[in-house]
Amino acid sequence: DTAVSQTPKYLVTQMGNDKSIKCEQNLGHDTMYWYKQDSKKFLKIMFSYNNKELIINETVPNRFSPKSPDKAHLNLHINSLELGDSAVYFCASSQEAGGAGGYTFGSGTRLTVV
Amino acid sequence: DAKTTQPTSMDCAEGRAANLPCNHSTISGNEYVYWYRQIHSQGPQYIIHGLKNNETNEMASLIITEDRKSSTLILPHATLRDTAVYYCIVLSTGTASKLTFGTGTRLQVTL
């Protein structure tokens, strides 16, 4: 009965590869997010979708492309992976855009680019 | 969103109350105070939020000063499992609002 689930939990890949991280929430929330936590532990928002519509797109390289097939899913596809993409990626969801009731985070995907 | 200032780290003995302060002197009238925590290697966890009244839930209490320029998160009986980084965040509601994390306070609960 996991609320926000991400797969895979760990991902090790070579530079230049293309990879995807999947996220699903069963809370019935309308809004989903992707965050990146780098090696210095700073958590930064990357994208936000509300009812499948992109509403926040921070300064993220075009190699990162989120896709929301329905409001319960928000996947993150990364093209041409670089060493600097190594980080922990967290998916989150909230009942409303802006998260007035609080965000629920997944357990993270640790991406290592070698 | 307004910025917040928190101590870098704090210690607390197990069983004692942990009081984590946060300054948010530039908070706007429509901005809420949110607290999250991140236990090592886990996703951030929502704790509590408030606008101007004090709030309490099963995890913690939130005390907001009358002028709303500062707040305190209280964990009434800290346990070792409360060791984490605690983030105080001010956030206005709205479609384009986004939860922006600072550096937080690293709380170490000790025996």
PDB file of N, CA and C in Angstrom, chain B residues 5 8-9 27 29 32 36 44 51 55 65 69 71 75 83 92 97 99 106:
ATOM      1  N   THR B   5      15.695  30.922   8.118  1.00  0.00           N
ATOM      2  CA  THR B   5      16.994  30.730   8.745  1.00  0.00           C
ATOM      3  C   THR B   5      16.850  29.741   9.876  1.00  0.00           C
ATOM      4  N   THR B   8      22.283  25.212  12.034  1.00  0.00           N
ATOM      5  CA  THR B   8      22.817  24.126  11.215  1.00  0.00           C
ATOM      6  C   THR B   8      22.594  22.775  11.878  1.00  0.00           C
ATOM      7  N   SER B   9      22.794  22.736  13.184  1.00  0.00           N
ATOM      8  CA  SER B   9      22.655  21.457  13.878  1.00  0.00           C
ATOM      9  C   SER B   9      22.230  21.667  15.324  1.00  0.00           C
ATOM     10  N   ILE B  27       8.195  36.806   5.878  1.00  0.00           N
ATOM     11  CA  ILE B  27       7.027  36.023   5.485  1.00  0.00           C
ATOM     12  C   ILE B  27       5.871  36.943   5.110  1.00  0.00           C
ATOM     13  N   GLY B  29       1.662  37.622   4.245  1.00  0.00           N
ATOM     14  CA  GLY B  29       0.424  37.265   4.935  1.00  0.00           C
ATOM     15  C   GLY B  29      -0.217  35.978   4.447  1.00  0.00           C
ATOM     16  N   TYR B  32       2.256  30.072   4.354  1.00  0.00           N
ATOM     17  CA  TYR B  32       2.201  29.132   5.448  1.00  0.00           C
ATOM     18  C   TYR B  32       3.621  28.760   5.877  1.00  0.00           C
ATOM     19  N   TYR B  36       9.212  19.862   7.292  1.00  0.00           N
ATOM     20  CA  TYR B  36       9.460  18.526   6.764  1.00  0.00           C
ATOM     21  C   TYR B  36      10.722  17.999   7.432  1.00  0.00           C
ATOM     22  N   PRO B  44      11.878  13.003   1.896  1.00  0.00           N
ATOM     23  CA  PRO B  44      11.383  13.944   2.906  1.00  0.00           C
ATOM     24  C   PRO B  44       9.983  13.553   3.371  1.00  0.00           C
ATOM     25  N   LEU B  51      -0.571  28.553   9.613  1.00  0.00           N
ATOM     26  CA  LEU B  51      -0.612  29.907   9.057  1.00  0.00           C
ATOM     27  C   LEU B  51      -0.299  30.930  10.153  1.00  0.00           C
ATOM     28  N   GLU B  55      -0.322  24.800  16.011  1.00  0.00           N
ATOM     29  CA  GLU B  55      -0.889  23.554  15.517  1.00  0.00           C
ATOM     30  C   GLU B  55      -0.238  22.374  16.223  1.00  0.00           C
ATOM     31  N   THR B  65       4.997  32.653  16.275  1.00  0.00           N
ATOM     32  CA  THR B  65       4.890  33.900  17.044  1.00  0.00           C
ATOM     33  C   THR B  65       3.779  34.771  16.480  1.00  0.00           C
ATOM     34  N   LYS B  69       7.027  36.097  12.477  1.00  0.00           N
ATOM     35  CA  LYS B  69       8.394  36.200  11.964  1.00  0.00           C
ATOM     36  C   LYS B  69       9.265  35.035  12.392  1.00  0.00           C
ATOM     37  N   SER B  71       9.110  30.732  14.174  1.00  0.00           N
ATOM     38  CA  SER B  71       8.307  29.599  14.645  1.00  0.00           C
ATOM     39  C   SER B  71       9.223  28.573  15.295  1.00  0.00           C
ATOM     40  N   LEU B  75       9.184  18.565  19.113  1.00  0.00           N
ATOM     41  CA  LEU B  75       8.979  17.118  19.195  1.00  0.00           C
ATOM     42  C   LEU B  75       8.940  16.806  20.682  1.00  0.00           C
ATOM     43  N   THR B  83      16.176  11.345  14.717  1.00  0.00           N
ATOM     44  CA  THR B  83      17.407  11.907  14.159  1.00  0.00           C
ATOM     45  C   THR B  83      17.220  12.098  12.655  1.00  0.00           C
ATOM     46  N   SER B  92       3.475  29.821  -0.156  1.00  0.00           N
ATOM     47  CA  SER B  92       2.127  30.304  -0.451  1.00  0.00           C
ATOM     48  C   SER B  92       1.426  29.254  -1.295  1.00  0.00           C
ATOM     49  N   SER B  97       3.127  27.537  -6.945  1.00  0.00           N
ATOM     50  CA  SER B  97       3.923  27.454  -5.726  1.00  0.00           C
ATOM     51  C   SER B  97       4.762  26.195  -5.745  1.00  0.00           C
ATOM     52  N   LEU B  99       7.623  23.845  -3.252  1.00  0.00           N
ATOM     53  CA  LEU B  99       8.300  23.612  -1.988  1.00  0.00           C
ATOM     54  C   LEU B  99       9.797  23.721  -2.228  1.00  0.00           C
ATOM     55  N   ARG B 106      20.169  19.837  11.253  1.00  0.00           N
ATOM     56  CA  ARG B 106      20.436  18.421  11.510  1.00  0.00           C
ATOM     57  C   ARG B 106      20.240  18.156  13.005  1.00  0.00           C
TER      58      ARG B 106
END
